[in-house]
Short mmCIF file of C-alpha atoms in Angstrom, two decimals:
data_model
loop_
_atom_site.label_atom_id
_atom_site.label_comp_id
_atom_site.label_asym_id
_atom_site.label_seq_id
_atom_site.Cartn_x
_atom_site.Cartn_y
_atom_site.Cartn_z
CA MET A 1 10.95 -11.77 77.65
CA PRO A 2 9.28 -13.54 74.70
CA GLY A 3 8.81 -11.32 71.68
CA MET A 4 11.76 -9.06 72.48
CA GLN A 5 15.04 -9.20 70.61
CA PRO A 6 18.25 -9.26 72.68
CA SER A 7 20.25 -6.05 72.31
CA THR A 8 23.46 -7.97 71.67
CA SER A 9 24.46 -10.48 69.01
CA PRO A 10 23.06 -14.00 69.47
CA THR A 11 25.15 -16.24 71.70
CA ARG A 12 22.70 -19.10 72.28
CA PHE A 13 21.75 -20.99 69.17
CA ALA A 14 19.18 -23.73 68.67
CA TYR A 15 19.15 -25.94 65.58
CA LEU A 16 17.32 -28.94 64.18
CA GLY A 17 19.06 -31.87 65.83
CA PRO A 18 20.25 -34.19 67.05
CA GLU A 19 23.98 -33.66 66.66
CA GLY A 20 25.25 -34.50 63.21
CA THR A 21 22.43 -33.00 61.12
CA PHE A 22 22.93 -30.91 58.03
CA ALA A 23 21.48 -28.09 60.14
CA GLU A 24 24.43 -28.35 62.51
CA ALA A 25 26.79 -28.19 59.55
CA ALA A 26 24.94 -25.16 58.17
CA LEU A 27 25.10 -23.41 61.55
CA SER A 28 28.82 -24.09 61.77
CA SER A 29 29.30 -22.50 58.35
CA ALA A 30 27.33 -19.42 59.38
CA VAL A 31 28.59 -18.84 62.93
CA ASP A 32 32.16 -18.91 64.18
CA THR A 33 32.88 -22.19 65.97
CA GLY A 34 33.68 -20.27 69.15
CA GLY A 35 30.52 -18.21 68.96
CA GLY A 36 28.30 -19.16 71.89
CA THR A 37 26.40 -22.31 72.79
CA ARG A 38 24.59 -24.58 70.32
CA THR A 39 21.74 -26.77 71.42
CA PRO A 40 20.11 -29.37 69.17
CA ARG A 41 16.32 -29.57 69.25
CA PRO A 42 14.27 -32.62 68.22
CA SER A 43 12.17 -30.90 65.57
CA VAL A 44 11.61 -27.70 63.63
CA PRO A 45 8.70 -26.65 65.90
CA ALA A 46 10.87 -27.27 68.97
CA THR A 47 13.67 -25.16 67.49
CA LEU A 48 11.32 -22.26 66.76
CA ALA A 49 9.71 -22.64 70.20
CA ALA A 50 13.12 -22.30 71.88
CA VAL A 51 13.60 -18.93 70.17
CA ARG A 52 10.08 -17.72 70.95
CA SER A 53 10.41 -18.63 74.61
CA GLY A 54 13.78 -16.95 75.00
CA ASP A 55 15.64 -20.21 75.67
CA ALA A 56 17.68 -19.43 72.55
CA ASP A 57 18.67 -16.13 70.95
CA ALA A 58 18.43 -17.53 67.44
CA GLY A 59 17.51 -20.77 65.71
CA LEU A 60 18.55 -22.36 62.44
CA VAL A 61 16.05 -24.45 60.46
CA PRO A 62 15.78 -25.75 56.89
CA LEU A 63 13.41 -23.80 54.64
CA GLU A 64 13.73 -25.43 51.23
CA ASN A 65 15.72 -27.91 49.18
CA SER A 66 16.65 -27.63 45.51
CA VAL A 67 15.24 -31.12 44.82
CA GLU A 68 12.36 -31.63 47.22
CA GLY A 69 11.14 -28.06 47.61
CA SER A 70 10.02 -26.36 50.79
CA VAL A 71 9.91 -27.77 54.31
CA PRO A 72 6.27 -27.49 55.45
CA ALA A 73 7.13 -27.52 59.17
CA THR A 74 9.28 -24.42 58.75
CA MET A 75 6.86 -22.60 56.47
CA ASP A 76 3.94 -23.22 58.82
CA GLY A 77 6.03 -22.57 61.93
CA LEU A 78 7.01 -19.11 60.69
CA ALA A 79 3.48 -18.28 59.53
CA ASP A 80 1.86 -19.14 62.88
CA GLY A 81 2.65 -18.28 66.50
CA ASP A 82 4.55 -15.31 67.87
CA PRO A 83 6.43 -13.47 65.09
CA LEU A 84 9.98 -14.47 64.22
CA ILE A 85 12.31 -12.65 61.84
CA ILE A 86 14.79 -14.16 59.39
CA THR A 87 18.15 -12.44 59.83
CA ARG A 88 20.28 -14.64 57.58
CA GLU A 89 20.06 -17.40 54.99
CA VAL A 90 22.59 -20.19 54.57
CA PHE A 91 22.99 -22.45 51.53
CA LEU A 92 24.55 -25.85 52.16
CA PRO A 93 25.48 -28.44 49.50
CA VAL A 94 23.93 -31.76 50.53
CA ALA A 95 25.72 -35.10 50.05
CA PHE A 96 24.32 -38.35 51.42
CA THR A 97 26.05 -41.43 52.82
CA LEU A 98 24.59 -44.87 53.47
CA ALA A 99 25.84 -45.51 57.02
CA VAL A 100 25.81 -48.80 58.93
CA ARG A 101 27.23 -50.31 62.09
CA PRO A 102 30.80 -51.54 61.61
CA GLY A 103 30.93 -54.91 59.90
CA THR A 104 27.49 -54.69 58.27
CA THR A 105 27.47 -55.62 54.57
CA LEU A 106 25.05 -54.37 51.95
CA ASP A 107 23.30 -57.72 51.62
CA ALA A 108 22.62 -57.70 55.37
CA VAL A 109 20.69 -54.43 55.23
CA ARG A 110 16.97 -55.03 55.80
CA SER A 111 15.87 -51.57 56.94
CA VAL A 112 16.91 -48.03 55.98
CA ALA A 113 15.84 -44.88 57.83
CA SER A 114 16.23 -41.17 57.22
CA HIS A 115 14.38 -37.87 56.99
CA PRO A 116 11.66 -38.03 54.27
CA HIS A 117 13.46 -35.42 52.14
CA ALA A 118 16.66 -37.47 52.24
CA LEU A 119 14.80 -40.67 51.36
CA ALA A 120 13.15 -38.94 48.42
CA GLN A 121 16.49 -37.60 47.18
CA THR A 122 18.08 -41.07 47.26
CA GLY A 123 15.05 -43.16 46.24
CA ARG A 124 16.44 -44.32 42.90
CA TRP A 125 19.75 -45.42 44.44
CA LEU A 126 17.96 -47.31 47.21
CA GLU A 127 15.62 -49.07 44.76
CA THR A 128 18.56 -50.11 42.60
CA ASN A 129 20.92 -51.25 45.34
CA LEU A 130 18.46 -52.36 48.03
CA PRO A 131 15.44 -53.67 46.10
CA GLY A 132 12.46 -54.58 48.23
CA ILE A 133 13.50 -52.37 51.16
CA THR A 134 10.82 -50.08 52.56
CA PRO A 135 12.50 -46.82 53.68
CA LEU A 136 11.48 -45.68 57.16
CA PRO A 137 10.99 -41.97 57.99
CA ALA A 138 12.88 -40.31 60.84
CA SER A 139 12.74 -36.80 62.28
CA SER A 140 16.19 -36.03 60.84
CA THR A 141 19.09 -37.71 59.08
CA ALA A 142 21.11 -37.61 62.30
CA ALA A 143 18.26 -39.18 64.29
CA ALA A 144 18.30 -42.03 61.77
CA ALA A 145 22.05 -42.46 62.28
CA ALA A 146 21.56 -42.52 66.05
CA ALA A 147 18.85 -45.18 65.65
CA VAL A 148 21.20 -47.33 63.57
CA ALA A 149 23.90 -47.00 66.22
CA ALA A 150 21.31 -48.11 68.80
CA GLY A 151 20.46 -51.17 66.72
CA GLU A 152 16.96 -50.03 65.74
CA HIS A 153 17.68 -50.02 62.00
CA ASP A 154 20.33 -51.52 59.76
CA ALA A 155 21.27 -48.41 57.78
CA ALA A 156 20.73 -44.68 57.62
CA VAL A 157 20.87 -42.15 54.82
CA CYS A 158 22.70 -39.28 56.47
CA ALA A 159 25.54 -36.80 56.31
CA ALA A 160 29.10 -38.00 56.67
CA ILE A 161 29.36 -35.96 59.88
CA ALA A 162 26.50 -37.98 61.38
CA ALA A 163 28.10 -41.31 60.47
CA GLU A 164 31.31 -40.22 62.16
CA ARG A 165 29.48 -38.76 65.17
CA TYR A 166 27.62 -42.02 65.90
CA GLY A 167 30.45 -44.44 65.15
CA LEU A 168 29.06 -45.76 61.88
CA GLU A 169 30.77 -46.84 58.66
CA ALA A 170 29.91 -45.62 55.17
CA LEU A 171 28.86 -48.38 52.80
CA ALA A 172 28.42 -45.88 49.97
CA ASP A 173 28.99 -42.14 49.51
CA ASP A 174 27.31 -39.59 47.26
CA ILE A 175 24.19 -41.67 46.80
CA ALA A 176 21.86 -38.78 45.90
CA ASP A 177 19.86 -39.23 42.70
CA HIS A 178 20.52 -35.62 41.72
CA ALA A 179 24.06 -34.34 42.11
CA GLY A 180 24.57 -30.83 43.42
CA ALA A 181 21.53 -30.66 45.70
CA VAL A 182 21.47 -27.65 48.00
CA THR A 183 19.40 -26.94 51.12
CA ARG A 184 18.56 -23.41 52.13
CA PHE A 185 18.52 -22.78 55.89
CA VAL A 186 17.36 -19.64 57.67
CA LEU A 187 18.53 -18.16 60.95
CA VAL A 188 15.60 -16.68 62.87
CA SER A 189 15.37 -14.44 65.92
CA ARG A 190 12.68 -12.61 67.84
CA PRO A 191 11.68 -9.25 66.31
CA GLY A 192 14.18 -6.44 66.69
CA PRO A 193 16.51 -4.23 64.61
CA LEU A 194 16.84 -5.56 61.06
CA PRO A 195 20.10 -6.19 59.22
CA ALA A 196 21.07 -3.04 57.32
CA PRO A 197 20.48 -3.00 53.54
CA THR A 198 23.40 -4.29 51.51
CA GLY A 199 22.08 -3.56 48.02
CA ASN A 200 21.62 -7.28 47.38
CA ASP A 201 18.93 -8.38 49.82
CA LYS A 202 15.82 -10.52 50.07
CA THR A 203 12.60 -9.89 51.93
CA SER A 204 10.32 -12.72 53.08
CA LEU A 205 6.68 -12.55 54.08
CA VAL A 206 3.42 -14.47 54.34
CA ALA A 207 0.23 -13.01 52.91
CA VAL A 208 -3.28 -14.37 53.40
CA VAL A 209 -5.61 -13.63 50.49
CA GLY A 210 -9.38 -13.78 50.56
CA ASP A 211 -11.56 -16.30 48.77
CA ARG A 212 -12.44 -14.02 45.88
CA THR A 213 -11.76 -13.66 42.18
CA GLY A 214 -8.47 -11.94 41.42
CA ALA A 215 -7.10 -12.04 44.97
CA LEU A 216 -3.74 -13.51 43.94
CA LEU A 217 -3.53 -11.17 40.97
CA ASP A 218 -3.98 -8.21 43.33
CA LEU A 219 -1.07 -9.49 45.41
CA LEU A 220 1.23 -9.99 42.43
CA ARG A 221 0.30 -6.65 40.89
CA GLU A 222 1.78 -4.75 43.84
CA PHE A 223 5.20 -6.24 43.13
CA ALA A 224 5.01 -5.98 39.35
CA ALA A 225 3.96 -2.34 39.46
CA ARG A 226 7.12 -1.51 41.41
CA GLY A 227 9.55 -3.63 39.39
CA ILE A 228 10.16 -6.05 42.27
CA SER A 229 11.19 -9.59 41.32
CA LEU A 230 9.83 -12.54 43.27
CA THR A 231 12.34 -15.33 43.91
CA ARG A 232 9.85 -17.75 45.51
CA ILE A 233 6.09 -17.99 45.94
CA GLU A 234 3.95 -20.92 47.08
CA SER A 235 0.64 -21.50 48.78
CA ARG A 236 -0.15 -23.14 52.09
CA PRO A 237 -3.54 -23.89 53.64
CA THR A 238 -4.53 -21.59 56.48
CA ARG A 239 -6.43 -24.45 58.16
CA GLN A 240 -9.50 -22.23 58.38
CA ARG A 241 -11.44 -23.75 55.52
CA LEU A 242 -10.97 -24.80 51.90
CA GLY A 243 -10.41 -21.85 49.60
CA VAL A 244 -8.49 -19.66 52.06
CA TYR A 245 -4.74 -19.79 51.50
CA SER A 246 -1.63 -18.05 52.65
CA PHE A 247 1.18 -17.33 50.22
CA SER A 248 4.75 -17.62 51.41
CA LEU A 249 7.07 -15.59 49.24
CA ASP A 250 10.50 -14.04 48.89
CA CYS A 251 11.17 -10.92 46.88
CA GLU A 252 14.29 -9.03 45.96
CA GLY A 253 15.10 -5.94 47.98
CA HIS A 254 14.99 -4.71 51.57
CA ILE A 255 12.00 -3.29 53.45
CA ALA A 256 14.09 -0.14 53.92
CA ASP A 257 13.89 0.33 50.13
CA ARG A 258 11.02 2.69 49.41
CA ARG A 259 9.52 0.55 46.65
CA VAL A 260 9.63 -2.62 48.77
CA GLY A 261 8.18 -0.85 51.78
CA GLU A 262 5.37 0.59 49.67
CA ALA A 263 4.65 -2.83 48.16
CA LEU A 264 4.28 -4.39 51.60
CA ALA A 265 2.09 -1.51 52.75
CA ALA A 266 -0.10 -2.06 49.69
CA LEU A 267 -0.35 -5.77 50.48
CA HIS A 268 -1.49 -4.86 53.97
CA ARG A 269 -4.33 -2.99 52.31
CA VAL A 270 -5.44 -5.66 49.80
CA CYS A 271 -4.74 -8.86 51.78
CA GLU A 272 -6.56 -10.25 54.79
CA ASP A 273 -3.29 -10.49 56.69
CA VAL A 274 0.42 -9.92 56.07
CA ARG A 275 3.26 -11.24 58.21
CA PHE A 276 6.69 -9.75 57.62
CA LEU A 277 9.39 -12.41 58.00
CA GLY A 278 12.51 -10.30 57.56
CA SER A 279 14.90 -8.54 55.19
CA TYR A 280 18.40 -10.00 55.04
CA PRO A 281 21.46 -10.30 52.77
CA ARG A 282 21.07 -12.59 49.80
CA ALA A 283 23.43 -15.57 50.09
CA ASP A 284 22.82 -17.71 47.00
CA GLY A 285 25.61 -16.11 45.00
CA ARG A 286 23.21 -14.30 42.66
CA GLN A 287 22.66 -10.59 42.17
CA ASN A 288 19.25 -8.98 42.34
CA CYS A 289 17.72 -7.96 39.03
CA PRO A 290 18.50 -4.39 37.93
CA VAL A 291 15.83 -1.99 39.16
CA PRO A 292 13.93 -0.26 36.33
CA ALA A 293 14.55 3.49 36.37
CA GLU A 294 10.89 4.22 36.96
CA SER A 295 10.90 1.91 40.01
CA ALA A 296 14.05 3.18 41.71
CA ASP A 297 13.71 4.80 45.13
CA ASP A 298 14.63 8.24 43.78
CA ALA A 299 11.87 7.93 41.19
CA PHE A 300 9.38 7.20 43.98
CA ALA A 301 10.72 10.17 45.94
CA GLU A 302 10.44 12.50 42.93
CA ALA A 303 6.88 11.30 42.26
CA GLY A 304 6.00 11.94 45.91
CA ASP A 305 7.44 15.45 45.72
CA TRP A 306 5.44 16.15 42.56
CA LEU A 307 2.24 14.98 44.26
CA ASP A 308 2.93 17.22 47.25
CA ARG A 309 3.37 20.22 44.91
CA VAL A 310 0.13 19.45 43.09
CA ARG A 311 -1.78 19.11 46.36
CA SER A 312 -0.38 22.42 47.59
CA GLY A 313 -1.43 24.20 44.40
CA ALA A 314 2.09 24.70 43.08
CA VAL A 315 1.46 23.03 39.72
#
């Protein structure tokens, strides 16, 4: 039933396809190769829709890239529609290959296709080595490789796995303009029991603020007052009208932490809408900032006990 989380671990996974995408590689790194079925979907919205409908137990989609920033389709797809919860994040180093049909030489390349993020990350290399070529956008790097194999384009910027999967040859490897690029993927499921706190977690949410002076400051103040560090914040249009925005953000901590829970409850009071997107283990290799003593959960508990005593007259 849509909206209900399966009681067992996910066994049916959807991911941004087709086969050979970085998303497939990220899913393979996160889930044991023998763990259930994996079905590629043609787009981020289609991947999220498969989870919402119950056709898949979980779906893996790209959320942001260290060079090109966030993926709007994922941000908007999580902010709208039936709620979905992030249960895990996966960081994948991204290396690009220029792939062609066997026998194609560089001087014979007249068209290059790939996902817009991949084209942007390899733009300088393409301008230098294929001057005059107009890059063509595709729904994914693997879809571009498949189109090259079908004879629709001469070359694709894709992952090595995609070149191999579609019988292409690599004319050049590691063609990214910025070495060490990383894409962050998230595994999402329908709402249900959350991953237990690990002590090094993130919480994601979307908050809609009103068109009024100080609205964003009110949002930020709730985190600052509780010593909670934000690891990402950015605005997206709500599509209602100009001046009304939603803010997609990640903060350190788990909703089970008293200070994080209280911050989200406070946001629910000062914002027009708040959508909780999950609390999950941090996977970027970094440790959360130390919690100030006055913001620790036991400090909140002691303050609550003091207030109860005052209210009862035991001052």
